[in-house]
Structure formats: structure tokens, C-alpha cells
Short mmCIF file of C-alpha atoms and ligand atoms in Angstrom, two decimals:
data_model
loop_
_atom_site.label_atom_id
_atom_site.label_comp_id
_atom_site.label_asym_id
_atom_site.label_seq_id
_atom_site.Cartn_x
_atom_site.Cartn_y
_atom_site.Cartn_z
CA MET A 279 225.81 -35.83 -185.83
CA ASN A 280 223.68 -38.45 -183.76
CA THR A 281 220.07 -38.97 -185.00
CA SER A 282 218.39 -36.72 -182.70
CA THR A 283 220.77 -33.60 -183.25
CA ARG A 284 220.36 -34.46 -187.07
CA ARG A 285 216.59 -34.57 -186.90
CA GLN A 286 216.72 -31.11 -184.80
CA PHE A 287 219.04 -29.59 -187.61
CA VAL A 288 216.92 -30.65 -190.45
CA ARG A 289 213.85 -29.27 -188.54
CA SER A 290 215.48 -25.87 -187.54
CA SER A 291 217.01 -25.41 -190.93
CA ALA A 292 213.87 -26.28 -192.72
CA LEU A 293 212.07 -23.70 -190.52
CA ALA A 294 214.74 -21.04 -191.20
CA THR A 295 214.19 -21.50 -195.02
CA PHE A 296 210.41 -20.80 -194.21
CA ALA A 297 210.59 -18.50 -191.37
CA ALA A 298 207.15 -17.17 -192.02
CA PRO A 299 204.39 -16.60 -189.43
CA ALA A 300 201.70 -18.52 -191.13
CA ILE A 301 203.96 -21.84 -191.44
CA LEU A 302 205.24 -21.23 -187.80
CA LYS A 303 201.43 -21.11 -186.54
CA ALA A 304 200.62 -24.22 -188.36
CA ALA A 305 203.71 -26.34 -187.23
CA THR A 306 202.45 -25.96 -183.66
CA ALA A 307 198.99 -27.15 -184.57
CA ASP A 308 198.11 -30.74 -184.12
CA LYS A 309 195.45 -30.56 -186.93
CA ILE A 310 195.16 -28.50 -190.18
CA ASN A 311 192.18 -26.69 -190.83
CA LEU A 312 191.27 -27.19 -194.61
CA ALA A 313 188.78 -26.03 -196.98
CA PHE A 314 187.77 -27.70 -200.18
CA ILE A 315 187.15 -25.31 -203.19
CA GLY A 316 185.56 -27.27 -206.24
CA PRO A 317 184.98 -30.54 -204.80
CA GLY A 318 183.54 -31.80 -207.99
CA GLY A 319 184.98 -34.89 -210.07
CA MET A 320 188.43 -34.86 -209.05
CA GLY A 321 187.83 -32.94 -205.91
CA SER A 322 185.63 -35.51 -204.63
CA ASN A 323 188.63 -38.08 -204.84
CA HIS A 324 190.53 -35.60 -202.79
CA VAL A 325 187.65 -35.31 -200.30
CA LYS A 326 187.45 -39.17 -200.06
CA SER A 327 191.28 -39.51 -199.53
CA MET A 328 191.62 -36.57 -197.10
CA CYS A 329 188.84 -38.10 -195.06
CA GLN A 330 191.08 -41.17 -194.17
CA ARG A 331 193.37 -38.73 -192.41
CA LYS A 332 192.93 -37.95 -188.64
CA ASP A 333 194.72 -34.61 -188.69
CA VAL A 334 192.40 -32.62 -190.57
CA ILE A 335 189.52 -30.11 -189.52
CA PHE A 336 187.10 -30.10 -192.47
CA SER A 337 185.91 -26.41 -192.14
CA TRP A 338 184.38 -25.77 -195.46
CA VAL A 339 183.34 -27.04 -198.88
CA CYS A 340 183.09 -24.22 -201.48
CA ASP A 341 181.33 -25.12 -204.95
CA ALA A 342 179.55 -23.12 -207.46
CA ASP A 343 177.26 -25.87 -207.86
CA ALA A 344 175.05 -26.38 -204.80
CA LYS A 345 174.55 -30.07 -205.43
CA ARG A 346 178.21 -30.88 -205.41
CA ALA A 347 178.85 -28.73 -202.41
CA ALA A 348 176.07 -30.75 -200.69
CA ALA A 349 177.37 -33.93 -201.64
CA ALA A 350 180.92 -33.24 -200.59
CA ALA A 351 179.76 -32.01 -197.19
CA LYS A 352 177.58 -35.35 -196.87
CA THR A 353 180.75 -37.49 -197.60
CA ILE A 354 182.73 -35.83 -194.95
CA GLN A 355 179.97 -36.04 -192.37
CA GLU A 356 179.58 -39.97 -193.23
CA LEU A 357 183.30 -40.46 -193.12
CA THR A 358 184.56 -38.32 -190.44
CA GLY A 359 181.55 -37.25 -188.41
CA GLN A 360 182.53 -33.58 -189.02
CA THR A 361 179.92 -31.07 -190.37
CA PRO A 362 181.88 -28.40 -192.72
CA LYS A 363 180.34 -25.08 -193.46
CA ILE A 364 179.06 -24.84 -197.08
CA ALA A 365 179.66 -21.77 -199.51
CA SER A 366 179.31 -20.97 -203.11
CA ASP A 367 181.59 -18.03 -203.09
CA MET A 368 185.20 -18.79 -202.11
CA ARG A 369 185.74 -15.27 -200.50
CA GLN A 370 183.84 -16.58 -197.57
CA VAL A 371 186.61 -19.19 -197.15
CA PHE A 372 189.43 -16.81 -197.76
CA ASP A 373 187.61 -14.35 -194.98
CA ASP A 374 187.90 -17.41 -192.52
CA LYS A 375 191.07 -16.69 -190.29
CA ALA A 376 190.92 -20.17 -188.99
CA VAL A 377 191.35 -21.75 -192.30
CA GLN A 378 195.19 -22.80 -192.79
CA ALA A 379 194.88 -24.53 -196.13
CA VAL A 380 192.64 -24.80 -199.12
CA LEU A 381 192.60 -27.40 -201.68
CA MET A 382 191.37 -26.09 -205.10
CA ALA A 383 190.26 -28.70 -207.65
CA THR A 384 187.99 -26.07 -209.79
CA PRO A 385 188.29 -25.87 -213.39
CA ASP A 386 191.79 -24.67 -214.80
CA HIS A 387 190.24 -21.05 -215.56
CA TRP A 388 190.02 -20.55 -211.75
CA HIS A 389 193.31 -22.05 -210.60
CA ALA A 390 195.49 -18.93 -210.82
CA PRO A 391 192.65 -16.23 -209.69
CA GLY A 392 191.75 -18.76 -206.70
CA ALA A 393 195.31 -19.62 -205.58
CA ILE A 394 196.60 -16.12 -205.69
CA LEU A 395 193.41 -14.80 -203.61
CA ALA A 396 194.07 -17.59 -201.11
CA ALA A 397 197.86 -17.03 -200.87
CA ASN A 398 196.93 -13.21 -200.37
CA SER A 399 194.95 -14.26 -197.50
CA GLY A 400 197.62 -16.40 -195.88
CA LYS A 401 196.38 -19.74 -196.74
CA HIS A 402 198.48 -22.63 -198.15
CA VAL A 403 197.29 -24.00 -201.30
CA TYR A 404 197.06 -27.25 -202.92
CA VAL A 405 196.02 -26.56 -206.58
CA GLU A 406 195.12 -29.24 -209.23
CA LYS A 407 197.10 -29.43 -212.50
CA PRO A 408 197.84 -27.86 -214.82
CA CYS A 409 198.69 -24.99 -212.33
CA SER A 410 197.57 -22.24 -214.53
CA HIS A 411 195.19 -21.53 -217.84
CA ASN A 412 198.29 -19.63 -219.55
CA LEU A 413 201.83 -19.18 -219.00
CA ARG A 414 201.74 -15.61 -217.22
CA GLU A 415 199.38 -16.89 -214.35
CA GLY A 416 201.97 -19.63 -213.39
CA ARG A 417 204.42 -16.63 -212.71
CA LEU A 418 201.95 -14.68 -210.88
CA MET A 419 201.14 -17.80 -208.76
CA ILE A 420 204.95 -18.25 -207.89
CA GLU A 421 205.11 -14.52 -206.93
CA ALA A 422 202.01 -14.73 -204.74
CA ALA A 423 203.45 -17.81 -202.93
CA ALA A 424 206.72 -16.39 -202.27
CA LYS A 425 205.34 -12.97 -201.22
CA ASN A 426 202.82 -14.55 -198.62
CA LYS A 427 205.40 -17.16 -197.85
CA VAL A 428 202.77 -19.86 -198.11
CA CYS A 429 203.28 -23.46 -199.60
CA MET A 430 201.74 -23.96 -203.22
CA GLN A 431 201.53 -27.53 -204.03
CA VAL A 432 200.32 -28.58 -207.40
CA GLY A 433 198.20 -31.70 -208.19
CA THR A 434 200.68 -33.82 -210.08
CA GLN A 435 200.71 -36.55 -207.74
CA SER A 436 203.34 -38.63 -209.48
CA ARG A 437 205.65 -36.55 -207.99
CA SER A 438 205.05 -38.24 -204.68
CA THR A 439 204.82 -41.69 -206.07
CA ALA A 440 207.42 -44.10 -205.00
CA SER A 441 207.46 -46.20 -208.28
CA ILE A 442 208.09 -43.19 -210.02
CA SER A 443 210.85 -41.58 -208.24
CA GLN A 444 212.66 -44.85 -208.29
CA ILE A 445 212.77 -45.00 -212.14
CA ILE A 446 213.92 -41.22 -211.98
CA GLU A 447 216.81 -42.37 -209.45
CA LYS A 448 217.76 -45.11 -211.97
CA LEU A 449 217.96 -42.48 -214.79
CA ARG A 450 220.17 -40.24 -212.57
CA SER A 451 222.31 -43.09 -211.78
CA GLY A 452 223.25 -43.29 -215.56
CA ILE A 453 221.59 -46.82 -216.06
CA ILE A 454 220.98 -45.68 -219.79
CA GLY A 455 223.98 -43.36 -220.17
CA ASP A 456 223.54 -39.59 -220.83
CA VAL A 457 219.64 -39.10 -221.28
CA LEU A 458 219.43 -36.71 -224.33
CA VAL A 459 215.92 -37.13 -225.37
CA ALA A 460 212.37 -37.82 -223.60
CA LYS A 461 208.99 -38.46 -224.90
CA ALA A 462 205.49 -38.37 -223.17
CA TRP A 463 202.43 -39.69 -224.99
CA ASN A 464 198.64 -39.52 -224.54
CA SER A 465 197.19 -42.14 -226.75
CA GLN A 466 193.34 -42.99 -225.73
CA LEU A 467 189.85 -42.88 -226.99
CA ARG A 468 187.90 -39.89 -225.78
CA LYS A 469 184.40 -38.77 -226.36
CA ASN A 470 182.55 -36.99 -229.06
CA HIS A 471 180.68 -33.89 -227.41
CA GLY A 472 178.58 -33.00 -230.21
CA HIS A 473 177.42 -29.83 -231.11
CA GLN A 474 175.41 -28.16 -228.37
CA PRO A 475 173.41 -24.94 -228.22
CA ALA A 476 173.84 -22.35 -225.64
CA THR A 477 171.26 -22.74 -222.94
CA GLU A 478 170.26 -21.77 -219.42
CA PRO A 479 172.55 -23.05 -216.77
CA PRO A 480 170.99 -25.77 -214.33
CA ALA A 481 169.22 -24.49 -211.15
CA GLU A 482 172.07 -25.69 -208.88
CA LEU A 483 174.88 -23.91 -210.66
CA HIS A 484 175.73 -20.17 -209.74
CA TYR A 485 177.15 -19.70 -213.30
CA GLU A 486 178.46 -16.30 -212.79
CA LEU A 487 180.66 -17.55 -209.73
CA TRP A 488 181.66 -20.58 -212.13
CA LEU A 489 182.70 -18.24 -214.94
CA GLY A 490 184.76 -16.00 -212.53
CA PRO A 491 187.02 -13.46 -214.23
CA VAL A 492 186.98 -14.94 -217.68
CA PRO A 493 185.17 -13.09 -220.58
CA LYS A 494 181.50 -13.54 -220.18
CA VAL A 495 180.17 -16.63 -222.68
CA PRO A 496 176.49 -18.10 -222.49
CA PHE A 497 176.36 -21.46 -220.86
CA LYS A 498 176.64 -24.71 -222.63
CA ARG A 499 175.71 -28.28 -221.27
CA THR A 500 179.25 -29.12 -222.45
CA TYR A 501 180.98 -26.82 -220.02
CA HIS A 502 179.76 -28.27 -216.70
CA PRO A 503 180.75 -30.50 -215.31
CA ALA A 504 184.14 -31.77 -216.37
CA HIS A 505 183.95 -31.01 -220.14
CA TRP A 506 185.15 -27.13 -219.92
CA ARG A 507 188.61 -28.48 -220.37
CA TRP A 508 188.14 -28.81 -224.30
CA PHE A 509 187.40 -25.16 -224.50
CA HIS A 510 190.05 -22.33 -225.06
CA HIS A 511 188.36 -20.11 -222.36
CA PHE A 512 188.65 -22.60 -219.52
CA GLY A 513 191.32 -25.20 -220.03
CA ALA A 514 194.47 -26.09 -222.04
CA GLY A 515 192.86 -29.11 -224.10
CA ASP A 516 194.24 -32.72 -223.20
CA PHE A 517 197.94 -31.60 -223.16
CA GLY A 518 197.19 -29.52 -220.03
CA ASN A 519 194.44 -32.30 -218.76
CA ASP A 520 196.12 -35.62 -218.98
CA GLY A 521 199.46 -34.88 -221.11
CA VAL A 522 200.80 -32.33 -218.20
CA HIS A 523 201.07 -35.46 -215.79
CA ASP A 524 203.38 -37.39 -218.53
CA ILE A 525 205.37 -34.32 -219.75
CA ASP A 526 206.06 -33.48 -216.10
CA ILE A 527 207.52 -37.01 -215.50
CA ALA A 528 209.34 -37.01 -218.98
CA ARG A 529 210.83 -33.50 -218.20
CA TRP A 530 211.72 -34.74 -214.56
CA GLY A 531 213.66 -37.83 -215.91
CA LEU A 532 215.42 -35.65 -218.59
CA GLY A 533 216.69 -33.73 -215.92
CA VAL A 534 215.72 -29.91 -217.05
CA GLU A 535 214.70 -27.49 -214.69
CA GLN A 536 214.20 -24.49 -217.09
CA HIS A 537 212.21 -23.39 -219.83
CA PRO A 538 212.91 -24.60 -223.34
CA ASP A 539 214.82 -22.19 -225.86
CA ARG A 540 212.79 -23.67 -228.99
CA ILE A 541 209.41 -24.93 -229.49
CA ILE A 542 207.40 -26.63 -232.42
CA GLY A 543 204.02 -27.73 -232.41
CA GLN A 544 201.38 -29.40 -234.99
CA GLY A 545 197.81 -29.92 -233.89
CA SER A 546 194.55 -30.39 -235.49
CA LYS A 547 191.12 -32.12 -235.08
CA LEU A 548 191.63 -35.23 -237.37
CA PHE A 549 188.62 -37.15 -235.89
CA PHE A 550 186.12 -35.41 -233.80
CA ASP A 551 183.43 -33.52 -235.36
CA ASP A 552 182.15 -31.54 -232.22
CA ASP A 553 182.26 -28.26 -230.53
CA GLN A 554 185.79 -29.17 -228.89
CA GLU A 555 188.27 -26.36 -229.63
CA TRP A 556 191.61 -28.01 -228.72
CA PRO A 557 193.34 -30.47 -231.30
CA ASP A 558 192.60 -34.23 -230.82
CA THR A 559 195.91 -34.84 -232.52
CA LEU A 560 199.05 -32.96 -231.26
CA TYR A 561 202.80 -33.20 -231.68
CA CYS A 562 205.07 -30.69 -229.71
CA GLY A 563 208.90 -30.59 -229.71
CA PHE A 564 211.02 -28.84 -227.10
CA GLU A 565 214.58 -28.01 -227.30
CA TYR A 566 216.77 -26.98 -224.46
CA ASP A 567 220.25 -25.56 -224.50
CA ILE A 568 221.95 -26.57 -221.08
CA ALA A 569 225.48 -25.41 -220.20
CA GLY A 570 226.68 -25.98 -223.90
CA LYS A 571 224.52 -29.12 -224.43
CA THR A 572 221.26 -29.77 -226.17
CA LYS A 573 218.35 -31.87 -224.89
CA GLN A 574 214.96 -32.57 -226.55
CA LEU A 575 211.54 -33.31 -225.04
CA ILE A 576 208.59 -34.58 -227.40
CA TYR A 577 204.93 -34.75 -226.73
CA GLU A 578 202.63 -36.98 -228.76
CA GLN A 579 198.64 -37.08 -228.40
CA ARG A 580 195.98 -38.85 -230.23
CA ASP A 581 192.77 -38.87 -228.60
CA TRP A 582 191.06 -41.24 -230.85
CA SER A 583 192.99 -44.39 -230.43
CA PRO A 584 190.96 -47.54 -229.24
CA TYR A 585 194.55 -49.07 -228.51
CA VAL A 586 197.58 -47.98 -226.28
CA GLN A 587 201.01 -47.09 -227.38
CA GLU A 588 203.93 -49.23 -226.31
CA GLY A 589 201.87 -50.68 -223.65
CA HIS A 590 200.58 -47.77 -222.05
CA GLU A 591 197.59 -45.32 -222.66
CA ASN A 592 199.82 -42.39 -221.12
CA GLY A 593 203.40 -43.14 -220.91
CA CYS A 594 207.03 -41.87 -221.04
CA ALA A 595 210.26 -42.81 -222.82
CA TRP A 596 213.71 -41.76 -222.12
CA TYR A 597 216.56 -42.36 -224.76
CA GLY A 598 220.11 -42.28 -223.34
CA THR A 599 223.30 -42.85 -225.10
CA GLU A 600 223.57 -46.27 -223.74
CA GLY A 601 219.97 -47.53 -223.64
CA MET A 602 216.41 -46.60 -223.01
CA VAL A 603 213.53 -46.81 -220.67
CA ILE A 604 209.93 -47.21 -221.51
CA GLY A 605 206.69 -47.25 -219.23
CA GLY A 606 203.68 -45.61 -217.59
CA LYS A 607 202.63 -44.05 -214.47
CA GLN A 608 199.30 -45.67 -214.28
CA LYS A 609 200.57 -49.19 -214.05
CA GLY A 610 203.98 -47.97 -212.68
CA SER A 611 205.64 -50.66 -214.90
CA TRP A 612 208.94 -49.88 -216.68
CA GLN A 613 211.36 -51.77 -219.01
CA ILE A 614 214.77 -50.72 -219.13
CA TYR A 615 216.88 -51.66 -222.19
CA GLY A 616 220.70 -51.42 -222.88
CA ARG A 617 222.54 -51.53 -226.02
CA ASN A 618 221.11 -53.79 -228.83
CA ASN A 619 217.76 -53.72 -226.77
CA LYS A 620 219.23 -56.19 -224.04
CA LEU A 621 216.61 -56.17 -221.36
CA ILE A 622 218.40 -54.96 -218.23
CA GLU A 623 215.40 -54.73 -215.95
CA ASP A 624 211.73 -55.50 -216.35
CA ILE A 625 209.97 -53.53 -213.41
CA LYS A 626 206.41 -55.29 -213.08
CA PRO A 627 203.16 -53.36 -212.54
CA THR A 628 203.09 -51.80 -209.05
CA SER A 629 200.27 -49.26 -208.50
CA GLY A 630 199.08 -45.98 -209.86
CA PRO A 631 199.87 -42.47 -208.80
CA ASP A 632 199.67 -42.05 -204.89
CA LEU A 633 197.23 -39.40 -204.04
CA ALA A 634 197.74 -39.97 -200.26
CA ALA A 635 201.35 -39.55 -200.39
CA HIS A 636 200.95 -36.24 -202.16
CA HIS A 637 198.53 -34.91 -199.56
CA ALA A 638 200.87 -36.04 -196.92
CA ASN A 639 203.89 -33.92 -198.65
CA PHE A 640 201.80 -30.87 -198.61
CA PHE A 641 200.89 -31.40 -194.93
CA ASP A 642 204.44 -31.91 -193.96
CA ALA A 643 205.51 -28.86 -195.92
CA ILE A 644 203.15 -26.80 -194.12
CA ARG A 645 204.13 -28.25 -190.69
CA THR A 646 207.84 -28.69 -190.75
CA GLY A 647 208.71 -26.83 -194.11
CA ALA A 648 209.76 -30.04 -195.87
CA LYS A 649 210.19 -29.48 -199.55
CA LEU A 650 207.08 -29.64 -201.57
CA ASN A 651 207.43 -32.40 -204.25
CA ALA A 652 205.35 -30.48 -206.81
CA ASP A 653 205.87 -27.04 -205.79
CA ILE A 654 204.59 -24.43 -207.92
CA THR A 655 208.16 -23.54 -209.32
CA ILE A 656 208.39 -27.05 -210.41
CA ASN A 657 204.97 -27.43 -212.04
CA HIS A 658 205.05 -23.94 -213.59
CA LEU A 659 207.83 -25.30 -215.91
CA SER A 660 205.96 -28.46 -216.78
CA THR A 661 202.54 -26.65 -217.51
CA ALA A 662 204.43 -23.97 -219.31
CA LEU A 663 205.20 -26.83 -221.82
CA CYS A 664 201.46 -27.31 -222.43
CA HIS A 665 200.98 -23.50 -223.21
CA LEU A 666 204.12 -23.20 -225.24
CA GLY A 667 203.35 -26.37 -227.32
CA ASN A 668 199.74 -25.18 -227.81
CA ILE A 669 200.80 -21.88 -228.96
CA ALA A 670 203.17 -23.23 -231.43
CA ALA A 671 200.39 -25.59 -232.93
CA ARG A 672 197.65 -23.00 -232.90
CA THR A 673 199.80 -20.44 -234.69
CA ARG A 674 201.69 -22.82 -236.83
CA GLN A 675 205.06 -21.39 -236.04
CA ALA A 676 208.38 -22.44 -234.81
CA LEU A 677 209.06 -20.37 -231.65
CA VAL A 678 212.13 -19.10 -229.95
CA PHE A 679 211.67 -18.44 -226.29
CA ASP A 680 213.65 -16.24 -223.99
CA PRO A 681 213.47 -18.44 -220.57
CA ALA A 682 214.35 -15.69 -218.53
CA LYS A 683 211.80 -13.10 -219.69
CA GLU A 684 209.20 -15.70 -220.46
CA GLN A 685 208.52 -14.03 -223.84
CA PHE A 686 209.02 -15.24 -227.47
CA ILE A 687 211.84 -13.68 -228.95
CA GLY A 688 211.24 -11.12 -231.79
CA ASN A 689 207.51 -11.94 -231.80
CA ALA A 690 205.53 -9.73 -229.76
CA ASP A 691 202.22 -10.69 -231.41
CA THR A 692 202.49 -14.43 -230.39
CA SER A 693 203.78 -13.37 -226.90
CA LYS A 694 200.34 -11.84 -226.33
CA LEU A 695 199.18 -15.33 -226.33
CA LEU A 696 201.11 -16.21 -223.10
CA LYS A 697 198.52 -14.15 -221.35
CA ARG A 698 194.73 -14.03 -221.38
CA GLU A 699 192.00 -11.58 -221.51
CA TYR A 700 189.83 -11.11 -218.34
CA ARG A 701 186.65 -9.10 -217.45
CA GLU A 702 186.46 -6.80 -214.60
CA HIS A 703 186.05 -8.95 -211.65
CA TRP A 704 186.96 -9.23 -208.16
CA ALA A 705 189.38 -12.35 -208.76
CA THR A 706 191.27 -11.04 -211.80
CA PRO A 707 194.81 -11.51 -211.22
CA VAL A 708 196.96 -8.54 -211.07
CA GLY A 709 200.44 -8.07 -212.70
N1 NAD B 909 195.45 -34.84 -210.62
C1 NAD B 909 194.79 -35.60 -211.27
O1 NAD B 909 194.93 -36.69 -211.39
C2 NAD B 909 193.45 -35.11 -211.94
C3 NAD B 909 192.30 -35.89 -212.26
C4 NAD B 909 191.25 -35.35 -212.98
C5 NAD B 909 191.31 -33.80 -212.82
N2 NAD B 909 192.07 -33.10 -212.27
C6 NAD B 909 192.00 -31.72 -212.25
O2 NAD B 909 191.02 -31.27 -211.29
C7 NAD B 909 190.31 -30.05 -211.70
C8 NAD B 909 188.80 -30.32 -211.63
O3 NAD B 909 188.61 -31.40 -212.84
P1 NAD B 909 187.16 -32.05 -212.78
O4 NAD B 909 187.13 -33.07 -213.80
O5 NAD B 909 187.07 -32.51 -211.29
O6 NAD B 909 186.01 -30.78 -213.19
P2 NAD B 909 184.68 -30.86 -212.51
O7 NAD B 909 183.95 -29.88 -213.58
O8 NAD B 909 184.07 -32.13 -212.60
O9 NAD B 909 184.82 -30.12 -211.18
C9 NAD B 909 185.19 -28.89 -210.98
C10 NAD B 909 184.01 -28.43 -209.70
O10 NAD B 909 184.51 -26.97 -209.41
C11 NAD B 909 183.45 -26.31 -209.22
N3 NAD B 909 183.88 -24.87 -209.38
C12 NAD B 909 183.80 -24.06 -210.53
N4 NAD B 909 183.89 -22.87 -210.30
C13 NAD B 909 183.93 -22.68 -209.02
C14 NAD B 909 184.20 -21.62 -208.04
N5 NAD B 909 184.28 -20.28 -208.37
N6 NAD B 909 184.19 -21.97 -206.76
C15 NAD B 909 183.92 -23.15 -206.36
N7 NAD B 909 183.83 -24.12 -207.04
C16 NAD B 909 183.88 -24.03 -208.45
C17 NAD B 909 182.51 -26.97 -210.19
O11 NAD B 909 181.36 -26.50 -210.11
C18 NAD B 909 182.75 -28.35 -210.19
O12 NAD B 909 182.10 -28.96 -208.95
C19 NAD B 909 191.15 -29.80 -213.18
O13 NAD B 909 192.09 -28.83 -212.93
C20 NAD B 909 191.63 -30.99 -213.53
O14 NAD B 909 192.58 -30.82 -214.44
C21 NAD B 909 193.38 -33.62 -211.85
#
């Protein structure tokens, strides 16, 4: 097959896979009409990175915090000369037929409700990690993307980072033999948030919109901005926050594309005396049965460490029958050891995870049907590990899981924790 025929073949077969009106419409457009939802801390990184592209119409910025929405609109104005409309209620964005894609960087409790509404409005979705607040929501997101035939990319940008995919290729090539065990760690010094009383939300924050469909709780200064992630209502602790990046890379290298069969977990607050609800110290283990073989994945977290572990604040190790690999995504450096710890390869630091490449992959998928590097089906398997490990630690149980049914076996009470409670609200996910 010559190059141009091959290109045509790849293009037509990709389009055949995604023969959806929304995708075909975008494939013919020069520019992608994009709305930002939640352009706060990480969201403002997305804004700055996206503003380097020449193929974006910045149509909306939507934030429940009016100051943050205005700041994002100003950045876009300064960097591109475009003037996006400003909203506080994301339904305005979903109602705009011109919008083709949304980039959601809200707190985790809004990921599934917002992404499902966006997909149901025919928008392609880039949603931050962890994809969901609880396991059931991840499944509903997969269903919404499939039903509406839209792309749903999750914000684990390591999946689009060359230095990381290269190490995964080396693992696949058998450089350390059969990889039976992988470990991800999160070892860093976080902050004490103290004990905060409930208070009035700041004037710029529409707290009702910020809360969304989760049960109503009075505002605390520790919730907004950014520190909502340490509370059960809004986040999944540091496992779902930083840990999800590393467990995702570890699972990728281990080569498992299914849920685990058995889960153990132990987690407590050993260090911080403050309002945070998730453990500062956590150990989880996951065991997979794959075609008659067993593989294990381990997660370690100590949020009070003024030192790093094995050279990396956040890192991964893979243990094979012939050697091991140790390294971390942030520096992009990896050491490959063979038998008797013989150093086979020392991959020097390159650069950190590549956000722009992850955006490019999202746009390629919208335009051509290219495969998403962190499709919702991929990230659901990694985010589920955070939810399952957290449940094992919270309930202090060794759990047996049915990967097909996404339920704990013989444990209906604990299976209830795979979902959350919502209040009656326009964004409550159905299913
Ligand atoms: N991929 C990465 O490397 C990376 C890094 C940091 C954070 N994140 C993720 O990004 C997300 C945001 O984290 P953050 O630290 O920026 O939090 P943040 O609190 O700083 O920002 C969240 C923004 O969402 C807004 N928001 C909340 N509810 C909204 C609603 N209903 N409609 C519109 N806007 C709403 C908030 O007002 C805020 O501006 C999280 O999911 C986090 O896990 C990803």
C-alpha cells in the first residue's frame, strides 16, 4: 500500500469507527469551538496551553467563581485577541450549538455530572482526572460517551508523553522479563489546613453552582479554591489527586486492562491534625487474575515526607522476572536494572508530562477519529483503583470484586460505597 493510499485507509477506517454526526461535523471544520468549564488552578494551565494553538475558537469561559472566570477571559484576550463569553452556569455552554468541545477542570464532584451533561448535548469532553468521584460515575461517563458518540479524554497527560510511552514500550519488549508486580508511590510534604469553622462563601463565588448535585453542606474556606480534594464529599483524597497519575502509569506498564479481583487497603491520618478527611498515609494492594496468571499492583502514600522516595516524589517501579525499572514521570528519568542489579540503561531526566501533546491528541481524535490516549474507558480502570483502595482502607476490609458487575462479591453493604448520595438537582447523573 503506498503512503497516500495508506493514509486514506487509516483515515476512512478511523472515521468508520466513529461514524457519528458530531465527529464528521468537526472533521471538516478548521477550528474547534471550545468552552472552558472551571478555569481555576489547573484550568488556567489549560487556558495558557490552549492559547498557544492556532486552531481554537475560544467561545466561553464558565466558572462558579466570577473572579476566576474574568481572569481566564482576560488571559485569552491577551494571548489570542479573542473575547470569550462568560458564564457561571454551565448549562449556558451546553445550550450553545456552536460549541463542539468542553474542557472541564472543575473539582472532582462535578466531573461526571458535567461531562455527562456535555456529552448528552453532543459536545466532546476533555475532563480532568480522576475521571469520577466514585466508581459508578465512571461507568455512567463511559455510557454517555458511547451513546452520544463523542470523544471523552481524561486529564492524565502522561499518556501522551513521549518519555513515558518509551519506557512502557521497553517494558513490553521484555527488557525486564515478565512484569509481575508494579508499584506507584506518592511521597511528599503537604500542608496542614487547620480546623476551619463554617462561614459565608466569598461574594465572587456562586456556592450553589459550585456544590452542584452533592448533598448540601455549609461553606468552609478550606473548600475553595483547590482544597476541596481533601474532603469526602468533593474528592478522592491524594490517591485520586496525585496518586491517580502514578497508579495509571504503573497499571499501563504492568499491562492490565481490567479491574482487579482482590483489594486490600490500610489508611489513617498519622501526621496532620486538621479538617482533612482522607488519610495522609495509605497503602493499597490490588491483585489481578489474567488468563490463569496473577499480577499485583501496589500503591503507597505518605503526605508528610520532607524527602523523596527512591529519587522521586511521585514514582513508579516495575518488577520483572529478569530485572526492574524505577523512575518518575515528573523528571522523566528511569533506571533499568537486570539480574544482580546490573544497570542496563540509565535514562537521564528529560521533561515532565506533556499537556500540549495531550490536547493535540484530543483535537486529533475529534477531527480524524484518532485513538484517544486517555479515553474514559482507560482512565475509568485507573480511577477505579483509587475508589476501590480508598473503600478497602475506610472499611478496613479485604475485598473481593466482580470486575464484570463492578460490585463487591457477597458484600452488598460495602458495594453501596461504589456510588454516592446526591440531592435533587438538574445535574444529578441518572443510572
Ligand atoms: N492533570 C493534572 O496534572 C492536574 C493537576 C492539578 C489539578 N488537576 C485536576 O484539575 C481539577 C481542578 O483542580 P484545581 O486544583 O484547579 O481546583 P480549583 O478549585 O483551583 O479549580 C476548580 C475551578 O472549578 C470551578 N468550579 C466549581 N464548580 C463549578 C461549576 N459548577 N461550574 C463552573 N466552574 C466550577 C471553581 O470555581 C474553580 O475555579 C481537579 O479535578 C484536579 O484533580 C489536574
